[in-house]
Coordinates of C-alpha atoms and ligand atoms in Angstrom, one line a residue:
X1051 CA 5.8 10.3 22.9
X1052 CA 7.9 6.8 23.5
X1053 CA 11.4 7.7 25.3
X1054 CA 14.1 4.9 25.1
X1055 CA 17.1 5.3 26.9
X1056 CA 19.2 4.7 23.6
X1057 CA 17.2 5.7 21.2
X1058 CA 16.8 3.6 18.1
X1059 CA 18.3 4.9 14.7
X1060 CA 16.7 5.2 11.9
X1061 CA 18.1 5.9 8.4
X1062 CA 15.6 7.6 5.9
X1063 CA 17.0 7.3 2.1
X1064 CA 15.0 10.2 0.5
X1065 CA 13.1 13.5 1.6
X1066 CA 10.2 13.4 -0.4
X1067 CA 6.9 14.0 1.3
X1068 CA 7.2 10.5 2.0
X1069 CA 10.3 10.3 3.7
X1070 CA 9.8 13.4 5.3
X1071 CA 6.6 12.6 6.8
X1072 CA 7.8 9.4 8.1
X1073 CA 10.8 10.9 9.4
X1074 CA 9.0 13.8 11.2
X1075 CA 6.8 11.7 13.0
X1076 CA 9.6 9.1 14.5
X1077 CA 11.6 12.0 15.1
X1078 CA 8.5 13.5 17.2
X1079 CA 8.2 10.1 19.0
X1080 CA 11.4 10.1 20.3
X1081 CA 13.7 8.4 17.4
X1082 CA 17.4 9.1 16.1
X1083 CA 16.8 10.1 12.8
X1084 CA 19.1 11.1 9.2
X1085 CA 17.3 11.6 6.3
X1086 CA 19.7 11.8 3.2
X1087 CA 18.4 12.8 -0.5
X1088 CA 20.6 13.1 -3.4
X1089 CA 19.2 16.2 -4.6
X1090 CA 19.6 20.0 -3.8
X1091 CA 16.0 20.5 -2.4
X1092 CA 13.6 18.4 0.0
X1093 CA 10.6 17.9 -1.5
X1094 CA 10.9 15.0 -4.4
X1095 CA 8.1 15.0 -7.1
X1096 CA 6.7 17.6 -4.9
X1097 CA 9.1 20.1 -4.5
X1098 CA 9.9 23.7 -6.6
X1099 CA 12.5 25.3 -8.6
X1100 CA 12.9 28.6 -8.8
X1101 CA 13.7 30.4 -12.7
X1102 CA 14.1 34.2 -13.4
X1103 CA 11.3 35.5 -11.0
X1104 CA 9.1 32.9 -11.1
X1105 CA 8.7 29.5 -9.0
X1106 CA 7.5 26.2 -11.0
X1107 CA 6.0 23.3 -9.0
X1108 CA 8.1 20.5 -10.0
X1109 CA 5.3 18.0 -10.2
X1110 CA 2.7 18.0 -7.9
X1111 CA 0.6 21.2 -7.8
X1112 CA -2.7 20.6 -6.0
X1113 CA -3.4 18.7 -2.9
X1114 CA -5.6 16.7 -1.2
X1115 CA -6.0 16.3 2.9
X1116 CA -5.6 19.8 4.0
X1117 CA -9.3 19.8 5.6
X1118 CA -9.6 19.1 9.3
X1119 CA -9.8 15.0 9.4
X1120 CA -7.6 15.0 6.3
X1121 CA -4.3 13.5 6.1
X1122 CA -1.8 15.9 5.6
X1123 CA -4.2 18.0 8.9
X1124 CA -3.9 15.0 10.7
X1125 CA 0.0 14.8 10.8
X1126 CA 1.0 19.0 10.8
X1127 CA -1.5 18.6 13.9
X1128 CA 0.5 15.4 15.8
X1129 CA 3.5 17.2 14.5
X1130 CA 2.5 20.8 15.9
X1131 CA 3.1 22.6 13.0
X1132 CA 0.9 25.0 10.7
X1133 CA -1.4 23.7 8.3
X1134 CA -0.1 26.0 5.1
X1135 CA -2.4 28.7 3.7
X1136 CA -4.6 26.9 0.9
X1137 CA -7.3 27.6 -1.4
X1138 CA -9.7 25.3 -2.1
X1139 CA -9.8 24.4 -6.4
X1140 CA -13.2 24.6 -7.7
X1141 CA -13.6 23.5 -9.7
X1142 CA -11.1 20.9 -9.1
X1143 CA -10.4 20.9 -12.9
X1144 CA -12.0 22.0 -16.1
X1145 CA -11.7 18.8 -18.5
X1146 CA -11.8 19.3 -22.2
X1147 CA -13.4 16.5 -24.3
X1148 CA -12.2 16.2 -27.6
X1149 CA -13.3 18.7 -30.3
X1150 CA -15.2 20.5 -27.2
X1151 CA -14.8 24.5 -26.2
X1152 CA -17.1 24.3 -22.8
X1153 CA -15.7 21.9 -19.8
X1154 CA -16.7 19.4 -17.8
X1155 CA -16.5 21.1 -14.6
X1156 CA -15.9 19.3 -11.3
X1157 CA -17.5 21.3 -9.3
X1158 CA -16.4 21.2 -5.3
X1159 CA -20.0 21.5 -3.8
X1160 CA -21.6 18.2 -4.5
X1161 CA -25.0 19.1 -5.5
X1162 CA -23.6 20.9 -8.3
X1163 CA -21.0 18.3 -9.2
X1164 CA -24.4 16.2 -9.3
X1165 CA -26.2 18.4 -11.8
X1166 CA -23.1 19.0 -14.0
X1167 CA -22.7 15.1 -14.8
X1168 CA -26.1 14.4 -14.8
X1169 CA -26.1 17.3 -17.7
X1170 CA -23.0 16.2 -19.3
X1171 CA -23.4 12.7 -19.3
X1172 CA -27.2 11.4 -19.4
X1173 CA -28.3 7.9 -17.9
X1174 CA -25.3 7.8 -15.7
X1175 CA -26.3 8.7 -12.7
X1176 CA -26.8 5.1 -11.2
X1177 CA -22.9 4.5 -12.0
X1178 CA -22.2 8.0 -10.4
X1179 CA -24.5 7.3 -6.9
X1180 CA -22.5 3.5 -7.0
X1181 CA -19.4 5.8 -7.1
X1182 CA -20.5 8.2 -4.3
X1183 CA -21.5 5.6 -1.7
X1184 CA -18.3 3.4 -2.4
X1185 CA -16.2 6.7 -1.8
X1186 CA -18.3 7.2 1.3
X1187 CA -17.7 3.4 2.7
X1188 CA -14.2 3.3 1.5
X1189 CA -13.2 7.1 2.8
X1190 CA -14.5 5.9 6.6
X1191 CA -12.6 2.7 6.5
X1192 CA -9.4 4.4 5.1
X1193 CA -9.9 7.0 8.1
X1194 CA -9.3 4.3 10.3
X1195 CA -6.3 3.3 9.3
X1196 CA -6.4 -0.2 7.8
X1197 CA -2.9 -1.7 7.1
X1198 CA -2.8 -2.8 3.5
X1199 CA -1.9 -5.4 2.5
X1200 CA -1.3 -6.8 5.8
X1201 CA 1.7 -9.0 6.7
X1202 CA 1.7 -10.0 10.2
X1203 CA -0.8 -10.3 12.9
X1204 CA -0.3 -6.8 13.9
X1205 CA -1.3 -5.9 10.7
X1206 CA -4.0 -7.7 10.2
X1207 CA -5.6 -6.6 13.5
X1208 CA -5.5 -3.0 12.5
X1209 CA -7.1 -3.9 9.2
X1210 CA -10.1 -5.8 11.0
X1211 CA -10.5 -3.3 13.3
X1212 CA -11.1 -0.5 10.4
X1213 CA -14.3 -3.0 9.1
X1214 CA -17.4 -1.8 10.1
X1215 CA -21.0 -3.2 8.6
X1216 CA -20.5 -0.5 5.5
X1217 CA -17.0 -1.7 4.6
X1218 CA -18.5 -4.9 4.0
X1219 CA -20.6 -3.7 1.5
X1220 CA -17.6 -2.7 -0.6
X1221 CA -16.0 -6.4 -0.9
X1222 CA -18.3 -7.1 -3.8
X1223 CA -16.7 -4.8 -5.5
X1224 CA -13.1 -5.9 -4.9
X1225 CA -12.0 -7.5 -8.4
X1226 CA -14.6 -4.9 -10.3
X1227 CA -12.9 -2.5 -12.8
X1228 CA -14.1 0.8 -13.9
X1229 CA -14.7 -1.1 -16.8
X1230 CA -17.0 -3.6 -15.1
X1231 CA -19.1 -1.0 -13.6
X1232 CA -19.8 0.9 -17.4
X1233 CA -21.1 -2.5 -18.5
X1234 CA -23.1 -3.3 -15.8
X1235 CA -24.4 -0.2 -15.8
X1236 CA -24.8 -0.4 -19.8
X1237 CA -22.8 2.8 -20.2
X1238 CA -20.0 1.0 -21.9
X1239 CA -21.1 2.6 -25.2
X1240 CA -21.3 6.0 -23.8
X1241 CA -18.0 7.2 -25.4
X1242 CA -17.9 10.7 -24.1
X1243 CA -18.2 9.6 -20.4
X1244 CA -15.7 7.1 -21.3
X1245 CA -13.0 9.5 -22.2
X1246 CA -13.6 11.7 -19.3
X1247 CA -13.5 8.8 -16.8
X1248 CA -10.4 7.9 -18.8
X1249 CA -8.6 11.2 -18.7
X1250 CA -9.0 11.6 -15.0
X1251 CA -8.6 8.4 -14.0
X1252 CA -5.1 8.2 -15.5
X1253 CA -4.0 11.5 -13.9
X1254 CA -4.5 9.3 -10.3
X1255 CA -4.3 5.8 -11.0
X1256 CA -1.9 5.9 -14.1
X1257 CA -4.3 3.3 -15.8
X1258 CA -7.5 4.3 -17.7
X1259 CA -11.1 3.7 -16.9
X1260 CA -11.0 0.2 -18.6
X1261 CA -8.5 -1.2 -15.9
X1262 CA -8.8 0.9 -13.0
X1263 CA -9.9 -0.7 -9.6
X1264 CA -13.4 0.5 -9.1
X1265 CA -13.0 0.8 -5.3
X1266 CA -9.9 3.4 -6.1
X1267 CA -11.7 5.0 -8.6
X1268 CA -14.1 5.7 -6.4
X1269 CA -12.2 7.4 -4.0
X1270 CA -10.0 9.4 -6.8
X1271 CA -13.6 10.8 -8.1
X1272 CA -15.0 11.4 -5.1
X1273 CA -12.0 13.5 -3.4
X1274 CA -12.8 16.7 -5.3
X1275 CA -16.1 17.3 -3.6
X1276 CA -16.8 18.8 -0.2
X1277 CA -15.9 18.6 2.9
X1278 CA -12.7 17.0 1.2
X1279 CA -11.4 18.8 -1.8
X1280 CA -8.1 19.4 -3.5
X1281 CA -6.0 22.7 -2.7
X1282 CA -4.0 25.0 -4.1
X1283 CA -1.1 25.9 -1.5
X1284 CA -0.4 29.6 -1.1
X1285 CA 3.7 30.1 -1.6
X1286 CA 4.4 27.2 -3.8
X1287 CA 4.7 23.1 -3.4
X1288 CA 7.4 23.8 -1.5
X1289 CA 5.8 24.7 2.3
X1290 CA 4.5 20.9 2.7
X1291 CA 8.6 19.6 2.7
X1292 CA 9.7 22.9 4.4
X1293 CA 7.2 22.7 7.4
X1294 CA 8.0 18.9 7.9
X1295 CA 11.9 19.6 7.4
X1296 CA 11.3 22.3 10.3
X1297 CA 9.5 19.4 12.9
X1298 CA 12.2 17.1 11.7
X1299 CA 15.4 19.2 13.0
X1300 CA 13.1 20.8 15.9
X1301 CA 12.8 17.2 17.2
X1302 CA 16.6 16.2 16.8
X1303 CA 16.0 14.8 13.5
X1304 CA 19.3 15.4 10.8
X1305 CA 18.7 15.8 6.8
X1306 CA 21.6 15.7 4.4
X1307 CA 20.8 17.3 1.0
X1308 CA 23.0 16.0 -1.9
X1309 CA 23.8 12.7 0.0
X1310 CA 22.9 9.6 -2.1
X1311 CA 22.6 6.3 -0.7
X1312 CA 24.2 3.8 -2.6
X1313 CA 23.2 0.7 -0.9
X1314 CA 21.5 -0.6 1.8
X1315 CA 23.6 -2.8 4.2
X1316 CA 22.5 -6.2 5.2
X1317 CA 23.5 -9.2 7.6
X1318 CA 21.6 -12.3 8.3
X1319 CA 18.6 -10.7 6.2
X1320 CA 18.8 -7.9 8.7
X1321 CA 19.4 -4.1 7.4
X1322 CA 22.9 -2.5 9.5
X1323 CA 22.7 0.7 8.0
X1324 CA 23.2 2.6 4.3
X1325 CA 26.1 3.9 2.3
X1326 CA 26.3 7.1 1.8
X1327 CA 28.1 9.2 -1.1
X1328 CA 28.4 12.9 0.1
X1329 CA 28.1 14.5 -3.8
X1330 CA 30.2 17.6 -2.7
X1331 CA 33.4 15.5 -1.0
X1332 CA 32.7 12.2 -2.9
X1333 CA 33.3 11.1 0.3
X1334 CA 31.4 7.6 1.0
X1335 CA 30.3 6.7 4.4
X1336 CA 28.0 4.1 6.2
X1337 CA 25.4 4.9 8.5
X1338 CA 24.4 2.7 10.6
X1339 CA 20.8 1.9 11.5
X1340 CA 19.0 -0.2 13.6
X1341 CA 15.9 0.2 11.0
X1342 CA 15.6 1.8 7.8
X1343 CA 12.8 3.6 6.1
X1344 CA 13.0 3.4 2.2
X1345 CA 11.1 6.4 0.3
X1346 CA 12.0 5.3 -2.8
X1347 CA 10.1 3.4 -5.5
X1348 CA 9.9 -0.4 -5.4
X1349 CA 11.8 -0.8 -8.1
X1350 CA 14.9 1.3 -7.3
X1351 CA 14.7 0.0 -3.8
X1352 CA 15.7 -3.7 -5.5
X1353 CA 18.9 -2.5 -6.7
X1354 CA 19.6 -0.8 -3.4
X1355 CA 19.5 -4.4 -1.9
X1356 CA 21.7 -5.8 -4.8
X1357 CA 21.6 -9.7 -5.2
X1358 CA 20.1 -10.5 -1.4
X1359 CA 18.9 -13.8 -1.6
X1360 CA 15.8 -13.6 0.5
X1361 CA 14.1 -10.8 -1.8
X1362 CA 14.6 -13.2 -4.9
X1363 CA 10.9 -13.8 -5.0
X1364 CA 10.2 -10.0 -4.3
X1365 CA 12.6 -9.0 -7.0
X1366 CA 10.8 -11.1 -9.8
X1367 CA 7.5 -9.4 -8.6
X1368 CA 9.0 -5.8 -9.3
X1369 CA 10.6 -7.1 -13.0
X1370 CA 7.0 -8.4 -13.7
X1371 CA 5.3 -5.1 -13.0
X1372 CA 3.8 -3.3 -16.2
X1373 CA 5.6 -0.6 -17.4
X1374 CA 5.3 2.9 -15.3
X1375 CA 4.9 6.0 -16.9
X1376 CA 6.8 8.8 -17.1
X1377 CA 6.1 12.5 -17.5
X1378 CA 6.9 15.1 -19.9
X1379 CA 6.3 18.6 -18.2
X1380 CA 6.5 22.2 -19.5
X1381 CA 6.8 25.5 -17.5
X1382 CA 6.0 28.5 -18.3
X1383 CA 6.3 31.9 -17.3
X1384 CA 3.9 34.3 -19.3
X1385 CA 2.4 37.6 -18.6
X1386 CA -0.9 37.1 -17.2
X1387 CA -2.9 38.4 -20.2
X1388 CA -1.8 35.3 -21.7
X1389 CA -4.5 33.7 -19.2
X1390 CA -8.1 34.1 -19.8
X1391 CA -10.2 36.2 -17.5
X1392 CA -11.9 33.1 -14.6
X1393 CA -9.3 30.6 -15.8
X1394 CA -9.7 27.7 -13.4
X1395 CA -6.6 26.6 -11.3
X1396 CA -6.5 23.1 -13.0
X1397 CA -7.7 22.2 -16.6
X1398 CA -7.2 18.9 -18.7
X1399 CA -6.9 18.9 -22.5
X1400 CA -7.5 16.3 -24.9
X1401 CA -7.2 16.2 -28.4
X1402 CA -7.3 13.0 -30.4
X1403 CA -9.6 10.4 -29.3
X1404 CA -8.1 7.7 -31.3
X1405 CA -4.5 8.2 -29.7
X1406 CA -3.3 7.3 -26.6
X1407 CA -4.0 9.7 -23.4
X1408 CA -0.2 10.5 -23.3
X1409 CA 2.6 12.3 -25.3
X1410 CA 1.2 15.8 -25.6
X1411 CA -2.3 14.4 -26.8
X1412 CA -3.8 14.8 -23.5
X1413 CA -2.5 17.8 -21.4
X1414 CA -2.9 18.8 -17.4
X1415 CA -2.1 22.1 -16.6
X1416 CA -1.9 24.1 -13.9
X1417 CA -2.2 28.0 -13.5
X1418 CA -1.0 30.0 -10.6
X1419 CA -3.3 32.6 -8.8
X1420 CA -2.6 36.3 -8.7
X1421 CA -0.6 37.1 -5.5
X1422 CA 0.0 33.3 -4.7
X1423 CA 3.8 33.7 -4.5
X1424 CA 4.4 31.8 -7.5
X1425 CA 4.7 34.6 -10.4
X1426 CA 5.8 38.6 -10.0
X1427 CA 2.9 40.9 -10.3
X1428 CA 1.3 41.0 -13.9
X1429 CA 2.5 37.8 -14.4
X1430 CA 1.4 34.1 -14.3
X1431 CA 2.7 30.4 -14.3
X1432 CA 1.7 27.9 -16.4
X1433 CA 2.6 23.9 -16.1
X1434 CA 1.4 21.5 -18.1
X1435 CA 2.4 17.9 -18.1
X1436 CA 1.6 14.5 -20.0
X1437 CA 2.1 11.1 -19.6
X1438 CA 5.4 9.3 -21.6
X1439 CA 7.0 6.2 -22.3
X1440 CA 10.4 6.7 -20.6
X1441 CA 11.7 4.3 -22.5
X1442 CA 11.4 6.5 -25.9
X1443 CA 13.4 9.2 -23.7
X1444 CA 16.5 6.8 -22.9
X1445 CA 16.8 5.0 -26.6
X1446 CA 16.1 8.1 -28.8
X1447 CA 19.1 9.3 -31.2
X1448 CA 19.0 12.9 -30.8
X1449 CA 17.5 13.5 -26.6
X1450 CA 18.1 17.5 -27.6
X1451 CA 15.8 17.8 -31.0
X1452 CA 13.1 15.2 -29.5
X1453 CA 12.5 17.5 -26.4
X1454 CA 12.6 20.8 -28.1
X1455 CA 9.7 19.2 -30.6
X1456 CA 7.5 18.0 -27.5
X1457 CA 8.1 21.7 -26.1
X1458 CA 7.2 23.6 -29.2
X1459 CA 4.5 20.8 -29.8
X1460 CA 2.8 21.4 -25.8
X1461 CA 3.0 25.1 -26.4
X1462 CA 1.1 25.1 -29.9
X1463 CA -2.0 23.0 -28.2
X1464 CA -2.0 25.2 -25.0
X1465 CA -1.7 28.2 -27.6
X1466 CA -5.7 27.1 -28.6
X1467 CA -6.6 28.1 -24.7
X1468 CA -4.1 30.6 -23.6
X1469 CA -2.6 32.9 -25.2
X1470 CA 1.0 32.1 -25.9
X1471 CA 2.0 34.7 -28.3
X1472 CA 5.9 35.7 -28.2
X1473 CA 5.5 38.8 -26.1
X1474 CA 3.4 37.2 -23.6
X1475 CA 6.1 34.1 -23.1
X1476 CA 9.0 34.8 -20.7
X1477 CA 10.2 31.9 -19.9
X1478 CA 10.3 28.0 -21.1
X1479 CA 11.8 25.4 -19.8
X1480 CA 11.0 21.6 -20.1
X1481 CA 11.2 18.5 -18.0
X1482 CA 11.4 14.6 -19.6
X1483 CA 11.8 11.5 -17.3
X1484 CA 15.9 11.5 -18.0
X1485 CA 15.1 15.1 -15.7
X1486 CA 13.1 13.1 -13.5
X1487 CA 15.6 10.4 -13.2
X1488 CA 18.0 12.8 -12.5
X1489 CA 16.7 14.6 -9.6
X1490 CA 14.5 13.0 -8.0
X1491 CA 16.4 9.1 -8.7
X1492 CA 13.2 7.5 -9.5
X1493 CA 14.7 4.4 -11.7
X1494 CA 14.2 5.5 -15.6
X1495 CA 11.9 8.4 -14.5
X1496 CA 9.0 6.9 -13.6
X1497 CA 6.6 8.9 -11.7
X1498 CA 3.1 8.4 -10.1
X1499 CA 3.2 5.0 -8.4
X1500 CA 3.0 1.8 -10.1
X1501 CA -1.0 1.4 -11.6
X1502 CA -3.9 1.1 -9.2
X1503 CA -4.9 -2.4 -11.6
X1504 CA -6.4 -4.9 -9.5
X1505 CA -3.4 -6.6 -9.6
X1506 CA -1.7 -4.1 -7.5
X1507 CA -4.2 -1.9 -5.5
X1508 CA -4.6 -2.1 -2.0
X1509 CA -4.8 -6.0 -0.6
X1510 CA -2.7 -6.7 -3.8
X1511 CA -0.5 -4.0 -3.5
X1512 CA 3.2 -3.4 -2.4
X1513 CA 3.2 -3.7 1.5
X1514 CA 5.3 -1.2 3.6
X1515 CA 6.8 -4.2 5.2
X1516 CA 9.8 -5.8 2.6
X1517 CA 11.1 -9.1 2.9
X1518 CA 13.7 -7.8 5.4
X1519 CA 12.2 -7.7 8.9
X1520 CA 13.8 -3.9 9.7
X1521 CA 13.4 -2.3 6.2
X1522 CA 10.4 -0.3 5.4
X1523 CA 8.9 1.0 2.0
X1524 CA 7.6 4.3 1.8
X1525 CA 5.6 6.7 -1.0
X1526 CA 3.5 6.1 -4.0
X1527 CA 5.1 2.5 -4.3
X1528 CA 2.8 1.5 -1.7
X1529 CA -1.0 1.6 -0.5
X1530 CA -2.9 4.0 -0.9
X1531 CA -1.0 4.9 -4.1
X1532 CA 0.3 8.5 -5.4
X1533 CA -0.2 12.1 -4.4
X1534 CA 1.1 13.8 -1.7
X1535 CA -2.0 12.5 0.4
X1536 CA -0.9 9.1 -0.4
X1537 CA 2.1 8.9 0.6
X1538 CA 1.5 10.5 3.7
X1539 CA -1.2 7.5 5.0
X1540 CA 1.8 5.3 3.6
X1541 CA 4.6 7.0 6.0
X1542 CA 1.5 7.2 8.8
X1543 CA 1.1 3.5 8.5
X1544 CA 5.1 3.0 8.7
X1545 CA 5.7 4.8 11.7
X1546 CA 2.7 3.0 13.0
X1547 CA 4.2 -0.7 12.1
X1548 CA 7.7 0.4 13.5
X1549 CA 6.4 1.8 17.1
X1550 CA 4.0 -1.7 17.4
X1551 CA 7.0 -3.8 16.9
X1552 CA 9.9 -1.3 19.1
X1553 CA 7.5 -1.1 21.8
X1554 CA 7.3 -5.0 22.0
X1555 CA 11.1 -5.4 21.8
Ligands
LIG2328 C1 4.2 15.8 -12.9 C2 3.6 15.2 -11.6 C3 2.6 16.1 -11.6 C4 1.9 15.4 -10.4 N1 0.7 16.0 -9.8 C5 0.5 16.0 -8.5 C6 -0.9 16.3 -7.9 O1 -1.2 17.7 -8.3 N2 -0.9 16.2 -6.5 C7 -0.5 15.0 -5.8 O2 -0.9 14.8 -4.7 N3 0.3 14.8 -6.5 C8 1.1 14.7 -7.9 N4 2.2 13.9 -8.3 C9 2.4 12.5 -7.6 C10 3.4 13.4 -6.8 O3 4.2 13.8 -6.8 C11 4.2 11.9 -5.6 O4 3.4 11.0 -6.0 C12 4.7 12.0 -4.5 O5 5.0 13.5 -4.0 C13 5.6 11.2 -4.3 O6 6.3 11.2 -3.0 P1 7.1 10.4 -2.6 O7 7.7 10.6 -1.3 O8 6.6 8.8 -2.6 O9 8.5 10.4 -3.9 P2 9.4 11.5 -4.1 O10 8.6 12.4 -4.5 O11 9.9 10.4 -5.5 O12 10.5 11.5 -3.1 C14 12.0 10.7 -3.3 C15 12.9 11.1 -2.5 O13 14.0 10.4 -2.8 C16 15.2 11.3 -3.0 N5 16.1 9.5 -3.2 C17 15.5 9.1 -4.3 N6 16.8 7.5 -4.4 C18 17.8 8.6 -3.5 C19 19.0 7.5 -3.4 N7 19.4 6.7 -3.9 N8 19.7 8.4 -1.9 C20 19.2 9.4 -1.5 N9 17.9 10.3 -2.0 C21 16.9 9.5 -3.0 C22 14.7 11.6 -4.0 O14 15.7 12.7 -4.2 C23 13.4 12.4 -3.3 O15 13.5 13.4 -2.7 C24 2.5 14.6 -9.7 C25 3.8 14.0 -9.8 C26 4.1 14.3 -11.3 C27 5.5 13.4 -11.4

C-alpha cells in the first residue's frame, strides 16, 4: 500500500462497477477518494430495483470472472472482501434458433459443449478449434494485465511484458473479423451457424459476426466453459456494488449518491476538480481533485469537458463512432408455474431471421432460481431485453404508446415458451433508452459499450488515459469492453496507471 503524507485527492464520477472498483482499489492503496453518482443506488447498469416483493436486476444478470484467478475474484481478494456466493450457469445459455423448439445449449463442460456444437453445426469444428486456441492465448495474455491501447512508455512496457510466444500466434488474426474466419473455413453459407454466432456475439460485442473482431469473439465465446464460466449471483446483482462500497468506506473513501457531476473543471489542460449538483438541495459545489476518474461513456466524457481545445481530435473521433445500441427491457414478476421445469437460467430467442437481431425480434431472458433472493417463495422473476435503436425512443410522437406496444409484444413472444397467462403474471415493468438515460446518465440511453469492431477493439479502442493528463476514463467504453468483468479490468488498469504516475512524482 502507498503511504502519502498528504493523500492524493481523487474524484470519481459514477458508482458503476467500473467506478466503484477503481475507487475501492485506490482507497485501499491510500488515496483520498470521493465518489459521486447521480442515481439513488450504486451499481449503474449492474444495480437492482425492488417492486412489490420482487428484486429485479436492472441490466447485467450474469457475471464472468468469479472463479479463482478471475478478475472479480482477484479484486475482491485484494480488497479483502468476501467473494459473493454464486452458482455457475450450466448451460450458460440456451439459444433457440428461428423456428426451432430445441435449443443449442452452451454447456459449461468443454467436452459436452464440443459434442453439442459438432451435433448442431456439422463441419464447423475447425472454426471452433481456431476459436478455442485464440481464446486460450488471448486469455493468458489478458491475465498478465497488458495495457491496451498503450498511450505512453509505461503502458507500452506493460503491454510488452504481457506478451509470450503464444501471444504472437494471435497477431496474424488482429485484423480478422468472425466473418473472415467463416469464409476462410468455407462456412459462410452455413446460415444456422451464422445466426447462432450473430445472436451470441451481438450480446457481448454489440455487433454481429460479420463485423466482430475475431480475437474479441474468441474470448466472448470461450468464457462460458470451465475453468471460467458465467455465474448467477445469490441475492441479486447489487451484491457486487454493495461489497465494493463496503471496502471503499472501510478504507476511508466517501460515496455521495444523488450527486450529479455537471462538468469537469480544468486549468492549463489539467483537471482541477469536478462541479457537482446535490439533487436534494440543488446546491452546487466544486470538489477539488488532484485527479479525476470518469466512469461514464466516452460520449458523456466529451460533454463533461465542454469545449476544451486539447480534446478536439478526441471529440471528433467520438462523434464519428457508429451509433451505439440501447436496450428495451421488461421485468416480470410471475408465479413459478409460469416457468417450465428445468428451465435454464439464460435463454435467447430469435424469431424472424430476415429481420435484425433487435427490437424484440431477439430476446435475451434471465430467469431467477428458487431461493436466490429475487422472488418470494412460489414466484420467480423473468427479465427479457432486446437491442433497440435509441433514436426511435427520443423522436417518437407517443412515447407511452410505443412503450406499451413493445411491452405487449415482448410478453406475447415470451408467452410461447413461458406460461404468461393473466393469473401467472403478477408484475410488469419496462425500461427503454429513456429510462436508462434517466437512471444511469448514459448519453441517449446507449448501453453496453462502443462495439467490438476491428476499428474500436483492444489496440484500436479508447484508452483509459485521456488527452487531459490527470483525467482517466473507466468503464465499458474502454478495453476490454462491456460487462462487469470487462469494466473491472478497465478499473484495474486505471489504478495501476495512477500508481505508476504518482509514485514517480
Ligand atoms: C440490459 C442489459 C443487460 C446486460 N447484461 C449483462 C450481463 O448479463 N452480464 C454483464 O457482465 N454485463 C451485462 N450488461 C453490461 C453491463 O451491465 C455494463 O457493461 C456494466 O455494468 C457497465 O459498467 P460501467 O461501470 O462501465 O458503467 P455504468 O453501469 O453505466 O455506471 C456508470 C455510473 O455513473 C453514474 N453517472 C453517469 N453520469 C454521471 C454524472 N454526470 N454524475 C454522477 N454520476 C454519473 C451512473 O449513475 C452510473 O451509476 C448488460 C447491460 C444492459 C443494459
